[in-house]
């Protein structure tokens, strides 16, 4: 005895609808989660080292990178981290001004600092 065709059509329609919703949710998570695992791990490791390498630091630091990732796309985060790294290291041939003075660089660094400040508030 089989399932009547109208019932099987409705079941397939429901299953298809659930699958479509799941795919849409996965796509939206992927858009908001474009940070590579290595970038997240690097952030957490550096943050933990600066904050005592404790379990509490692990929780706060992982929360912080998740918050930052929710506030700015990875491409902007990467630009800010690169500029800050070049500033800290003296820049290319000591030309720090190239990575400090342009308005675009200032804007992306400020965006990262705002995201970090928000992460500090959210991840206590």
Backbone as CSV, one residue per row, in Angstrom:
resi,resn,N_x,N_y,N_z,CA_x,CA_y,CA_z,C_x,C_y,C_z
1,UNK,0.846,-1.174,0.000,0.000,0.000,0.000,0.893,1.240,0.000
2,UNK,0.765,2.091,-0.961,1.610,3.266,-1.078,0.931,4.509,-0.549
3,UNK,1.673,5.561,-0.445,1.156,6.852,-0.005,0.433,7.475,-1.187
4,UNK,-0.758,7.994,-0.967,-1.466,8.654,-2.072,-0.596,9.752,-2.673
5,UNK,-0.700,9.933,-3.967,0.164,10.875,-4.677,0.038,12.302,-4.169
6,UNK,-1.139,12.732,-3.766,-1.302,14.100,-3.259,-0.543,14.283,-1.954
7,UNK,-0.546,13.241,-1.095,0.179,13.311,0.175,1.678,13.311,-0.093
8,UNK,2.151,12.441,-1.002,3.585,12.395,-1.291,4.045,13.700,-1.931
9,UNK,3.228,14.331,-2.735,3.585,15.619,-3.334,3.742,16.690,-2.266
10,UNK,2.852,16.679,-1.291,2.934,17.670,-0.204,4.164,17.421,0.663
11,UNK,4.449,16.161,0.934,5.640,15.833,1.730,6.890,16.285,1.000
12,UNK,6.973,15.967,-0.292,8.141,16.390,-1.075,8.241,17.910,-1.125
13,UNK,7.091,18.587,-1.241,7.094,20.048,-1.244,7.610,20.615,0.065
14,UNK,7.199,20.013,1.178,7.668,20.469,2.496,9.154,20.220,2.667
15,UNK,9.602,19.024,2.262,11.029,18.687,2.371,11.851,19.627,1.503
16,UNK,11.362,19.885,0.285,12.066,20.808,-0.607,12.132,22.214,-0.028
17,UNK,11.029,22.647,0.601,10.999,23.977,1.220,11.977,24.091,2.372
18,UNK,12.035,23.036,3.191,12.983,23.032,4.313,14.413,23.063,3.787
19,UNK,14.685,22.293,2.740,16.032,22.270,2.161,16.401,23.648,1.609
20,UNK,15.444,24.305,0.957,15.703,25.637,0.408,16.008,26.636,1.518
21,UNK,15.244,26.598,2.605,15.489,27.491,3.737,16.865,27.221,4.333
22,UNK,17.244,25.952,4.457,18.559,25.602,5.002,19.680,26.125,4.111
23,UNK,19.511,26.009,2.799,20.528,26.523,1.876,20.635,28.039,1.949
24,UNK,19.498,28.719,2.058,19.522,30.178,2.168,20.201,30.608,3.463
25,UNK,19.933,29.897,4.547,20.565,30.225,5.825,22.061,29.997,5.738
26,UNK,22.478,28.919,5.088,23.909,28.639,4.936,24.581,29.733,4.118
27,UNK,23.906,30.211,3.053,24.472,31.285,2.247,24.625,32.560,3.053
28,UNK,23.632,32.912,3.870,23.724,34.143,4.649,24.811,34.023,5.704
29,UNK,24.975,32.839,6.298,26.063,32.647,7.270,27.410,32.758,6.576
30,UNK,27.532,32.214,5.361,28.794,32.262,4.632,29.176,33.703,4.305
31,UNK,28.187,34.542,3.941,28.477,35.942,3.635,28.991,36.672,4.865
32,UNK,28.415,36.407,6.035,28.819,37.076,7.260,30.007,36.412,7.927
33,UNK,30.467,35.313,7.375,31.543,34.562,7.989,32.636,34.324,6.955
34,UNK,33.174,35.398,6.391,34.171,35.247,5.348,35.605,35.271,5.867
35,UNK,35.790,35.256,7.181,37.130,35.245,7.753,37.680,33.823,7.709
36,UNK,38.868,33.630,7.133,39.454,32.291,7.135,39.758,31.832,8.564
37,UNK,39.707,30.548,8.774,39.987,29.992,10.095,41.370,30.415,10.578
38,UNK,42.350,30.456,9.682,43.704,30.841,10.091,43.752,32.270,10.604
39,UNK,42.975,33.174,9.993,42.947,34.567,10.454,42.324,34.644,11.843
40,UNK,41.254,33.900,12.056,40.622,33.868,13.373,41.583,33.286,14.408
41,UNK,42.251,32.195,14.050,43.190,31.559,14.980,44.356,32.493,15.297
42,UNK,44.904,33.162,14.285,46.002,34.114,14.520,45.579,35.203,15.489
43,UNK,44.369,35.730,15.292,43.869,36.782,16.179,43.771,36.260,17.609
44,UNK,43.159,35.094,17.773,42.954,34.541,19.113,44.295,34.243,19.784
45,UNK,45.232,33.684,19.062,46.550,33.361,19.642,47.254,34.633,20.096
46,UNK,47.264,35.663,19.240,47.900,36.933,19.613,47.200,37.608,20.773
47,UNK,45.896,37.589,20.750,45.100,38.193,21.816,45.339,37.472,23.140
48,UNK,45.361,36.147,23.088,45.605,35.373,24.314,46.992,35.651,24.872
49,UNK,47.984,35.732,24.002,49.349,36.008,24.455,49.412,37.355,25.166
50,UNK,48.650,38.323,24.653,48.641,39.655,25.258,47.806,39.715,26.537
51,UNK,46.998,38.669,26.781,46.085,38.696,27.921,46.241,37.517,28.870
52,UNK,47.403,36.915,28.891,47.707,35.932,29.919,47.523,34.468,29.586
53,UNK,47.137,34.138,28.361,46.986,32.733,27.954,46.128,31.918,28.916
54,UNK,45.024,32.470,29.343,44.123,31.773,30.260,42.871,31.328,29.509
55,UNK,42.095,30.494,30.145,40.819,30.064,29.567,39.894,31.275,29.382
56,UNK,39.912,32.184,30.346,39.104,33.401,30.243,39.537,34.231,29.028
57,UNK,40.853,34.329,28.807,41.355,35.056,27.640,40.901,34.376,26.352
58,UNK,40.913,33.051,26.317,40.446,32.316,25.142,39.000,32.683,24.817
59,UNK,38.158,32.685,25.831,36.741,33.006,25.622,36.552,34.439,25.141
60,UNK,37.250,35.380,25.772,37.118,36.787,25.388,37.690,37.041,23.997
61,UNK,38.826,36.438,23.713,39.483,36.671,22.421,38.699,36.046,21.270
62,UNK,38.151,34.859,21.471,37.355,34.245,20.412,36.053,35.025,20.208
63,UNK,35.482,35.525,21.282,34.302,36.386,21.175,34.659,37.663,20.406
64,UNK,35.820,38.219,20.684,36.237,39.474,20.053,36.364,39.318,18.542
65,UNK,37.025,38.260,18.077,37.188,38.111,16.622,35.847,37.818,15.959
66,UNK,34.968,37.108,16.643,33.631,36.878,16.090,32.869,38.192,15.974
67,UNK,33.010,39.062,16.963,32.347,40.368,16.935,32.911,41.224,15.815
68,UNK,34.224,41.263,15.714,34.878,42.034,14.650,34.424,41.524,13.286
69,UNK,34.382,40.200,13.125,33.958,39.607,11.847,32.521,39.975,11.507
70,UNK,31.711,40.180,12.517,30.337,40.596,12.276,30.199,42.054,11.925
71,UNK,31.232,42.837,12.213,31.156,44.287,11.988,31.877,44.764,10.738
72,UNK,32.851,44.001,10.267,33.583,44.428,9.082,33.970,43.229,8.226
73,UNK,33.933,43.388,6.905,34.303,42.277,6.035,35.792,41.961,6.158
74,UNK,36.133,40.722,5.848,37.515,40.283,5.987,38.474,41.121,5.153
75,UNK,38.074,41.543,3.961,38.973,42.337,3.116,39.398,43.626,3.812
76,UNK,38.474,44.278,4.510,38.804,45.515,5.244,39.674,45.199,6.456
77,UNK,39.359,44.117,7.165,40.166,43.690,8.318,41.602,43.421,7.868
78,UNK,41.737,42.729,6.754,43.060,42.395,6.226,43.844,43.659,5.852
79,UNK,43.176,44.635,5.251,43.826,45.902,4.914,44.317,46.612,6.168
80,UNK,43.474,46.662,7.187,43.847,47.341,8.428,45.007,46.634,9.113
81,UNK,44.949,45.315,9.192,46.024,44.552,9.824,47.342,44.725,9.072
82,UNK,47.277,44.753,7.752,48.486,44.952,6.942,49.075,46.334,7.195
83,UNK,48.230,47.356,7.181,48.710,48.727,7.418,49.307,48.861,8.815
84,UNK,48.632,48.302,9.820,49.150,48.380,11.191,50.467,47.626,11.330
85,UNK,50.570,46.482,10.670,51.816,45.721,10.707,52.966,46.466,10.057
86,UNK,52.695,47.127,8.946,53.744,47.907,8.276,54.130,49.131,9.094
87,UNK,53.157,49.747,9.756,53.467,50.885,10.630,54.349,50.432,11.782
88,UNK,54.017,49.318,12.381,54.778,48.824,13.537,56.177,48.397,13.144
89,UNK,56.313,47.878,11.917,57.617,47.391,11.469,58.448,48.433,10.756
90,UNK,57.999,49.653,10.702,58.779,50.707,10.047,58.431,50.893,8.589
91,UNK,57.481,50.097,8.073,57.075,50.249,6.681,58.134,49.735,5.733
92,UNK,57.916,49.935,4.472,58.841,49.504,3.436,59.958,50.528,3.362
93,UNK,61.162,50.122,3.711,62.287,51.043,3.665,62.114,52.226,4.602
94,UNK,61.361,52.054,5.687,61.161,53.125,6.648,60.135,54.156,6.231
95,UNK,59.408,53.901,5.155,58.407,54.859,4.660,57.061,54.636,5.337
96,UNK,57.011,54.824,6.627,55.805,54.597,7.417,54.674,55.508,6.960
97,UNK,54.978,56.690,6.539,53.954,57.646,6.121,53.065,57.116,5.013
98,UNK,53.604,56.236,4.167,52.808,55.651,3.097,51.646,54.826,3.642
99,UNK,51.811,54.299,4.866,50.793,53.433,5.449,50.073,54.100,6.610
100,UNK,50.361,55.374,6.837,49.719,56.082,7.937,48.922,57.274,7.438
101,UNK,49.400,57.950,6.439,48.846,59.234,6.053,47.647,59.213,5.108
102,UNK,47.565,58.292,4.129,46.424,58.365,3.204,45.082,58.194,3.929
103,UNK,44.076,58.968,3.528,42.764,58.887,4.186,42.146,57.487,4.154
104,UNK,42.383,56.731,3.059,41.816,55.389,2.974,42.401,54.481,4.047
105,UNK,43.694,54.626,4.308,44.361,53.810,5.322,43.874,54.219,6.708
106,UNK,43.782,55.517,6.930,43.275,55.997,8.220,41.863,55.480,8.461
107,UNK,41.034,55.490,7.424,39.633,55.064,7.563,39.529,53.582,7.909
108,UNK,40.315,52.751,7.259,40.224,51.309,7.515,40.786,50.960,8.897
109,UNK,41.827,51.658,9.321,42.375,51.436,10.664,41.366,51.897,11.716
110,UNK,40.720,53.019,11.468,39.702,53.509,12.403,38.521,52.546,12.469
111,UNK,38.146,51.976,11.337,37.055,50.997,11.316,37.412,49.782,12.179
112,UNK,38.651,49.311,12.071,39.099,48.184,12.895,39.100,48.569,14.369
113,UNK,39.566,49.751,14.683,39.593,50.186,16.093,38.186,50.298,16.681
114,UNK,37.236,50.780,15.878,35.836,50.837,16.344,35.282,49.432,16.580
115,UNK,35.609,48.510,15.672,35.144,47.129,15.820,35.769,46.488,17.059
116,UNK,37.054,46.782,17.316,37.708,46.255,18.509,37.101,46.839,19.781
117,UNK,36.762,48.120,19.751,36.133,48.748,20.924,34.766,48.111,21.185
118,UNK,34.019,47.870,20.133,32.717,47.209,20.291,32.908,45.789,20.833
119,UNK,33.923,45.097,20.356,34.207,43.745,20.841,34.564,43.782,22.322
120,UNK,35.316,44.794,22.750,35.658,44.922,24.175,34.413,45.108,25.030
121,UNK,33.436,45.831,24.511,32.188,46.033,25.247,31.339,44.771,25.307
122,UNK,31.298,44.047,24.201,30.436,42.864,24.112,31.041,41.618,24.769
123,UNK,32.350,41.546,24.846,33.025,40.303,25.259,33.666,40.426,26.623
124,UNK,32.912,40.772,27.610,33.451,40.943,28.963,33.489,39.667,29.722
